[in-house]
């Protein structure tokens, strides 16, 4: 039986597109649904262009089990991947999908995690601290922001000359290479 993944996004959706393309033609995993909290997220355009249904949910809808659970059941979702999704996942979803929700974080947790640490804010903090390396973390989602068990981390070296944009690009290259593989491995084990 194929495992169906819902990809939750808030922004441009480069990881969303990468995941959809990675699983195209897979006999084990499908990506039948993209969910966004932002109606203007470019990820929705990417989903549309790739023929993947998408849903936009408000904060109130995200936090309403009577909205989210039927939506996920409609698409027979077995696993949820947060790929740049900013809102906290409500406890009822974590309970409904135990160890079946993973998040991509653009730093080496536990450093640079928690409230306010997303996107460029993370890379700015890494630069300000003079770090010699950064990376990406994939972790299980729990009620604690960025506090779930770490599944995988990948690192890249930084130089003092790297700008915030350089740091972001180096980290993003790790995401493009490794995130789909980690998702595949964890999803198939679940």
PDB file of C-alpha atoms in Angstrom:
ATOM      1  CA  UNK A   1       0.000   0.000   0.000  1.00  0.00           C
ATOM      2  CA  UNK A   2       1.288   3.439  -0.927  1.00  0.00           C
ATOM      3  CA  UNK A   3       1.915   5.884   1.897  1.00  0.00           C
ATOM      4  CA  UNK A   4       0.442   9.312   1.252  1.00  0.00           C
ATOM      5  CA  UNK A   5       2.284  12.408   2.420  1.00  0.00           C
ATOM      6  CA  UNK A   6       0.756  15.838   2.996  1.00  0.00           C
ATOM      7  CA  UNK A   7       3.302  18.614   2.581  1.00  0.00           C
ATOM      8  CA  UNK A   8       2.645  21.676   4.777  1.00  0.00           C
ATOM      9  CA  UNK A   9       4.177  24.942   3.499  1.00  0.00           C
ATOM     10  CA  UNK A  10       4.115  28.679   4.137  1.00  0.00           C
ATOM     11  CA  UNK A  11       6.486  30.118   1.544  1.00  0.00           C
ATOM     12  CA  UNK A  12       8.044  29.671  -1.862  1.00  0.00           C
ATOM     13  CA  UNK A  13       7.903  25.891  -1.769  1.00  0.00           C
ATOM     14  CA  UNK A  14      11.251  24.858  -3.242  1.00  0.00           C
ATOM     15  CA  UNK A  15      11.398  21.914  -0.824  1.00  0.00           C
ATOM     16  CA  UNK A  16       7.754  21.133  -1.538  1.00  0.00           C
ATOM     17  CA  UNK A  17       8.463  20.930  -5.271  1.00  0.00           C
ATOM     18  CA  UNK A  18      11.613  18.900  -4.629  1.00  0.00           C
ATOM     19  CA  UNK A  19       9.616  16.368  -2.570  1.00  0.00           C
ATOM     20  CA  UNK A  20       6.828  16.104  -5.156  1.00  0.00           C
ATOM     21  CA  UNK A  21       9.332  15.535  -7.956  1.00  0.00           C
ATOM     22  CA  UNK A  22      11.354  13.067  -5.874  1.00  0.00           C
ATOM     23  CA  UNK A  23       8.305  10.869  -5.247  1.00  0.00           C
ATOM     24  CA  UNK A  24       6.885  11.083  -8.790  1.00  0.00           C
ATOM     25  CA  UNK A  25       6.567   7.544 -10.040  1.00  0.00           C
ATOM     26  CA  UNK A  26       7.327   6.001  -6.636  1.00  0.00           C
ATOM     27  CA  UNK A  27       5.496   2.767  -5.971  1.00  0.00           C
ATOM     28  CA  UNK A  28       5.700   3.320  -2.211  1.00  0.00           C
ATOM     29  CA  UNK A  29       5.071   7.021  -1.539  1.00  0.00           C
ATOM     30  CA  UNK A  30       2.751   9.635  -3.046  1.00  0.00           C
ATOM     31  CA  UNK A  31       2.258  13.354  -2.349  1.00  0.00           C
ATOM     32  CA  UNK A  32      -1.476  13.904  -2.976  1.00  0.00           C
ATOM     33  CA  UNK A  33      -1.898  17.083  -0.905  1.00  0.00           C
ATOM     34  CA  UNK A  34      -0.182  20.391  -0.202  1.00  0.00           C
ATOM     35  CA  UNK A  35      -1.477  22.474   2.715  1.00  0.00           C
ATOM     36  CA  UNK A  36      -0.605  26.133   3.238  1.00  0.00           C
ATOM     37  CA  UNK A  37      -1.515  28.708   5.834  1.00  0.00           C
ATOM     38  CA  UNK A  38      -0.835  31.501   3.331  1.00  0.00           C
ATOM     39  CA  UNK A  39      -3.114  31.997   0.324  1.00  0.00           C
ATOM     40  CA  UNK A  40      -0.316  33.796  -1.550  1.00  0.00           C
ATOM     41  CA  UNK A  41       2.409  31.191  -0.897  1.00  0.00           C
ATOM     42  CA  UNK A  42       4.250  30.460  -4.140  1.00  0.00           C
ATOM     43  CA  UNK A  43       4.264  26.804  -3.063  1.00  0.00           C
ATOM     44  CA  UNK A  44       0.586  26.712  -4.108  1.00  0.00           C
ATOM     45  CA  UNK A  45       1.564  27.714  -7.649  1.00  0.00           C
ATOM     46  CA  UNK A  46       4.194  24.982  -7.693  1.00  0.00           C
ATOM     47  CA  UNK A  47       1.646  22.405  -6.482  1.00  0.00           C
ATOM     48  CA  UNK A  48      -0.868  23.511  -9.109  1.00  0.00           C
ATOM     49  CA  UNK A  49       1.723  23.322 -11.890  1.00  0.00           C
ATOM     50  CA  UNK A  50       2.645  19.796 -10.768  1.00  0.00           C
ATOM     51  CA  UNK A  51      -1.005  18.714 -10.627  1.00  0.00           C
ATOM     52  CA  UNK A  52      -1.127  18.306  -6.850  1.00  0.00           C
ATOM     53  CA  UNK A  53      -4.285  19.405  -4.984  1.00  0.00           C
ATOM     54  CA  UNK A  54      -3.714  22.160  -2.451  1.00  0.00           C
ATOM     55  CA  UNK A  55      -5.680  23.530   0.475  1.00  0.00           C
ATOM     56  CA  UNK A  56      -5.314  26.857   2.233  1.00  0.00           C
ATOM     57  CA  UNK A  57      -6.170  26.797   5.928  1.00  0.00           C
ATOM     58  CA  UNK A  58      -6.517  29.754   8.259  1.00  0.00           C
ATOM     59  CA  UNK A  59      -5.077  29.666  11.768  1.00  0.00           C
ATOM     60  CA  UNK A  60      -8.556  28.886  13.121  1.00  0.00           C
ATOM     61  CA  UNK A  61      -8.989  26.044  10.604  1.00  0.00           C
ATOM     62  CA  UNK A  62      -5.537  24.630  11.348  1.00  0.00           C
ATOM     63  CA  UNK A  63      -6.455  24.467  15.016  1.00  0.00           C
ATOM     64  CA  UNK A  64      -9.864  22.891  14.373  1.00  0.00           C
ATOM     65  CA  UNK A  65      -9.941  19.069  14.367  1.00  0.00           C
ATOM     66  CA  UNK A  66     -13.285  19.154  12.548  1.00  0.00           C
ATOM     67  CA  UNK A  67     -11.558  20.860   9.603  1.00  0.00           C
ATOM     68  CA  UNK A  68      -8.091  19.308   9.541  1.00  0.00           C
ATOM     69  CA  UNK A  69      -8.822  15.658  10.249  1.00  0.00           C
ATOM     70  CA  UNK A  70     -11.484  15.311   7.519  1.00  0.00           C
ATOM     71  CA  UNK A  71      -9.173  17.115   5.065  1.00  0.00           C
ATOM     72  CA  UNK A  72      -6.326  14.716   5.792  1.00  0.00           C
ATOM     73  CA  UNK A  73      -8.651  11.697   5.744  1.00  0.00           C
ATOM     74  CA  UNK A  74     -10.087  12.775   2.376  1.00  0.00           C
ATOM     75  CA  UNK A  75      -6.618  12.337   0.866  1.00  0.00           C
ATOM     76  CA  UNK A  76      -5.833   9.241   2.973  1.00  0.00           C
ATOM     77  CA  UNK A  77      -2.801  10.946   4.507  1.00  0.00           C
ATOM     78  CA  UNK A  78      -0.444   8.700   6.469  1.00  0.00           C
ATOM     79  CA  UNK A  79       2.424  11.110   7.057  1.00  0.00           C
ATOM     80  CA  UNK A  80       2.918  14.896   7.280  1.00  0.00           C
ATOM     81  CA  UNK A  81       6.036  16.783   6.209  1.00  0.00           C
ATOM     82  CA  UNK A  82       6.584  20.380   7.288  1.00  0.00           C
ATOM     83  CA  UNK A  83       8.643  22.055   4.570  1.00  0.00           C
ATOM     84  CA  UNK A  84       8.865  25.672   5.635  1.00  0.00           C
ATOM     85  CA  UNK A  85       5.556  25.668   7.519  1.00  0.00           C
ATOM     86  CA  UNK A  86       5.598  28.400  10.152  1.00  0.00           C
ATOM     87  CA  UNK A  87       2.602  27.851  12.482  1.00  0.00           C
ATOM     88  CA  UNK A  88       2.873  25.463  15.393  1.00  0.00           C
ATOM     89  CA  UNK A  89       1.151  22.147  14.781  1.00  0.00           C
ATOM     90  CA  UNK A  90      -1.820  21.689  17.125  1.00  0.00           C
ATOM     91  CA  UNK A  91      -1.688  18.924  19.721  1.00  0.00           C
ATOM     92  CA  UNK A  92      -4.640  17.035  18.187  1.00  0.00           C
ATOM     93  CA  UNK A  93      -2.695  16.574  14.933  1.00  0.00           C
ATOM     94  CA  UNK A  94       0.401  15.395  16.794  1.00  0.00           C
ATOM     95  CA  UNK A  95      -1.804  12.898  18.650  1.00  0.00           C
ATOM     96  CA  UNK A  96      -3.488  11.739  15.425  1.00  0.00           C
ATOM     97  CA  UNK A  97      -0.106  11.285  13.682  1.00  0.00           C
ATOM     98  CA  UNK A  98       2.307  10.117  16.407  1.00  0.00           C
ATOM     99  CA  UNK A  99       5.888  10.084  15.076  1.00  0.00           C
ATOM    100  CA  UNK A 100       4.423  10.658  11.635  1.00  0.00           C
ATOM    101  CA  UNK A 101       5.030  14.399  11.384  1.00  0.00           C
ATOM    102  CA  UNK A 102       8.512  15.658  10.574  1.00  0.00           C
ATOM    103  CA  UNK A 103       9.935  19.140  10.231  1.00  0.00           C
ATOM    104  CA  UNK A 104      12.897  20.525   8.332  1.00  0.00           C
ATOM    105  CA  UNK A 105      14.847  23.139  10.303  1.00  0.00           C
ATOM    106  CA  UNK A 106      17.579  25.221   8.595  1.00  0.00           C
ATOM    107  CA  UNK A 107      20.188  24.896  11.359  1.00  0.00           C
ATOM    108  CA  UNK A 108      21.890  22.315  13.512  1.00  0.00           C
ATOM    109  CA  UNK A 109      19.430  21.937  16.365  1.00  0.00           C
ATOM    110  CA  UNK A 110      19.415  22.473  19.283  1.00  0.00           C
ATOM    111  CA  UNK A 111      21.242  25.637  18.183  1.00  0.00           C
ATOM    112  CA  UNK A 112      19.122  28.339  16.550  1.00  0.00           C
ATOM    113  CA  UNK A 113      15.758  26.712  17.152  1.00  0.00           C
ATOM    114  CA  UNK A 114      12.535  27.768  18.810  1.00  0.00           C
ATOM    115  CA  UNK A 115      10.204  30.710  18.487  1.00  0.00           C
ATOM    116  CA  UNK A 116      11.254  33.253  15.874  1.00  0.00           C
ATOM    117  CA  UNK A 117      13.974  31.011  14.455  1.00  0.00           C
ATOM    118  CA  UNK A 118      12.913  30.396  10.883  1.00  0.00           C
ATOM    119  CA  UNK A 119      14.193  31.242   7.418  1.00  0.00           C
ATOM    120  CA  UNK A 120      16.623  34.128   7.167  1.00  0.00           C
ATOM    121  CA  UNK A 121      16.418  34.795  10.927  1.00  0.00           C
ATOM    122  CA  UNK A 122      18.286  31.535  11.474  1.00  0.00           C
ATOM    123  CA  UNK A 123      21.006  32.319   8.932  1.00  0.00           C
ATOM    124  CA  UNK A 124      21.441  35.835  10.371  1.00  0.00           C
ATOM    125  CA  UNK A 125      21.927  34.339  13.847  1.00  0.00           C
ATOM    126  CA  UNK A 126      24.449  31.811  12.514  1.00  0.00           C
ATOM    127  CA  UNK A 127      26.414  34.627  10.831  1.00  0.00           C
ATOM    128  CA  UNK A 128      26.254  36.895  13.903  1.00  0.00           C
ATOM    129  CA  UNK A 129      27.623  34.095  16.093  1.00  0.00           C
ATOM    130  CA  UNK A 130      30.569  33.530  13.745  1.00  0.00           C
ATOM    131  CA  UNK A 131      29.793  29.842  13.334  1.00  0.00           C
ATOM    132  CA  UNK A 132      32.241  27.777  11.288  1.00  0.00           C
ATOM    133  CA  UNK A 133      29.527  25.375  10.145  1.00  0.00           C
ATOM    134  CA  UNK A 134      25.794  25.206   9.716  1.00  0.00           C
ATOM    135  CA  UNK A 135      23.402  22.641   8.413  1.00  0.00           C
ATOM    136  CA  UNK A 136      19.936  21.222   8.352  1.00  0.00           C
ATOM    137  CA  UNK A 137      18.003  19.135  10.841  1.00  0.00           C
ATOM    138  CA  UNK A 138      15.035  16.861  10.270  1.00  0.00           C
ATOM    139  CA  UNK A 139      13.150  16.108  13.478  1.00  0.00           C
ATOM    140  CA  UNK A 140       9.875  14.698  14.718  1.00  0.00           C
ATOM    141  CA  UNK A 141       7.260  17.296  15.585  1.00  0.00           C
ATOM    142  CA  UNK A 142       6.185  17.543  19.216  1.00  0.00           C
ATOM    143  CA  UNK A 143       4.293  20.237  21.123  1.00  0.00           C
ATOM    144  CA  UNK A 144       7.675  21.896  21.861  1.00  0.00           C
ATOM    145  CA  UNK A 145       8.781  24.132  18.962  1.00  0.00           C
ATOM    146  CA  UNK A 146      11.849  22.515  17.348  1.00  0.00           C
ATOM    147  CA  UNK A 147      12.094  20.231  20.377  1.00  0.00           C
ATOM    148  CA  UNK A 148      11.315  16.832  18.863  1.00  0.00           C
ATOM    149  CA  UNK A 149      13.734  13.940  18.521  1.00  0.00           C
ATOM    150  CA  UNK A 150      16.353  14.577  15.845  1.00  0.00           C
ATOM    151  CA  UNK A 151      16.163  12.140  12.936  1.00  0.00           C
ATOM    152  CA  UNK A 152      19.037  13.415  10.779  1.00  0.00           C
ATOM    153  CA  UNK A 153      21.461  16.304  10.483  1.00  0.00           C
ATOM    154  CA  UNK A 154      23.744  17.318   7.635  1.00  0.00           C
ATOM    155  CA  UNK A 155      26.522  19.909   7.962  1.00  0.00           C
ATOM    156  CA  UNK A 156      28.350  22.306   5.704  1.00  0.00           C
ATOM    157  CA  UNK A 157      31.456  24.390   6.443  1.00  0.00           C
ATOM    158  CA  UNK A 158      31.266  28.167   6.539  1.00  0.00           C
ATOM    159  CA  UNK A 159      33.958  30.739   5.957  1.00  0.00           C
ATOM    160  CA  UNK A 160      34.199  34.124   7.672  1.00  0.00           C
ATOM    161  CA  UNK A 161      33.613  35.715   4.256  1.00  0.00           C
ATOM    162  CA  UNK A 162      30.217  34.026   3.785  1.00  0.00           C
ATOM    163  CA  UNK A 163      27.328  36.474   3.738  1.00  0.00           C
ATOM    164  CA  UNK A 164      23.928  35.613   5.187  1.00  0.00           C
ATOM    165  CA  UNK A 165      22.786  34.813   1.644  1.00  0.00           C
ATOM    166  CA  UNK A 166      25.819  32.534   1.144  1.00  0.00           C
ATOM    167  CA  UNK A 167      24.968  30.706   4.360  1.00  0.00           C
ATOM    168  CA  UNK A 168      21.344  30.356   3.267  1.00  0.00           C
ATOM    169  CA  UNK A 169      22.396  28.963  -0.119  1.00  0.00           C
ATOM    170  CA  UNK A 170      24.847  26.457   1.352  1.00  0.00           C
ATOM    171  CA  UNK A 171      22.213  25.216   3.795  1.00  0.00           C
ATOM    172  CA  UNK A 172      19.555  25.101   1.063  1.00  0.00           C
ATOM    173  CA  UNK A 173      21.776  22.863  -1.079  1.00  0.00           C
ATOM    174  CA  UNK A 174      21.819  20.351   1.799  1.00  0.00           C
ATOM    175  CA  UNK A 175      18.005  20.459   1.915  1.00  0.00           C
ATOM    176  CA  UNK A 176      17.703  19.795  -1.812  1.00  0.00           C
ATOM    177  CA  UNK A 177      20.050  16.817  -1.627  1.00  0.00           C
ATOM    178  CA  UNK A 178      19.066  15.145   1.635  1.00  0.00           C
ATOM    179  CA  UNK A 179      15.548  16.114   2.722  1.00  0.00           C
ATOM    180  CA  UNK A 180      13.624  13.848   0.304  1.00  0.00           C
ATOM    181  CA  UNK A 181      15.853  10.874   1.171  1.00  0.00           C
ATOM    182  CA  UNK A 182      15.299  11.353   4.911  1.00  0.00           C
ATOM    183  CA  UNK A 183      11.544  11.752   4.413  1.00  0.00           C
ATOM    184  CA  UNK A 184      11.458   8.571   2.338  1.00  0.00           C
ATOM    185  CA  UNK A 185      13.368   6.571   4.943  1.00  0.00           C
ATOM    186  CA  UNK A 186      11.296   7.767   7.897  1.00  0.00           C
ATOM    187  CA  UNK A 187       7.981   7.470   6.065  1.00  0.00           C
ATOM    188  CA  UNK A 188       8.637   3.903   4.986  1.00  0.00           C
ATOM    189  CA  UNK A 189       9.593   2.931   8.562  1.00  0.00           C
ATOM    190  CA  UNK A 190       6.442   4.468  10.079  1.00  0.00           C
TER     191      UNK A 190
END
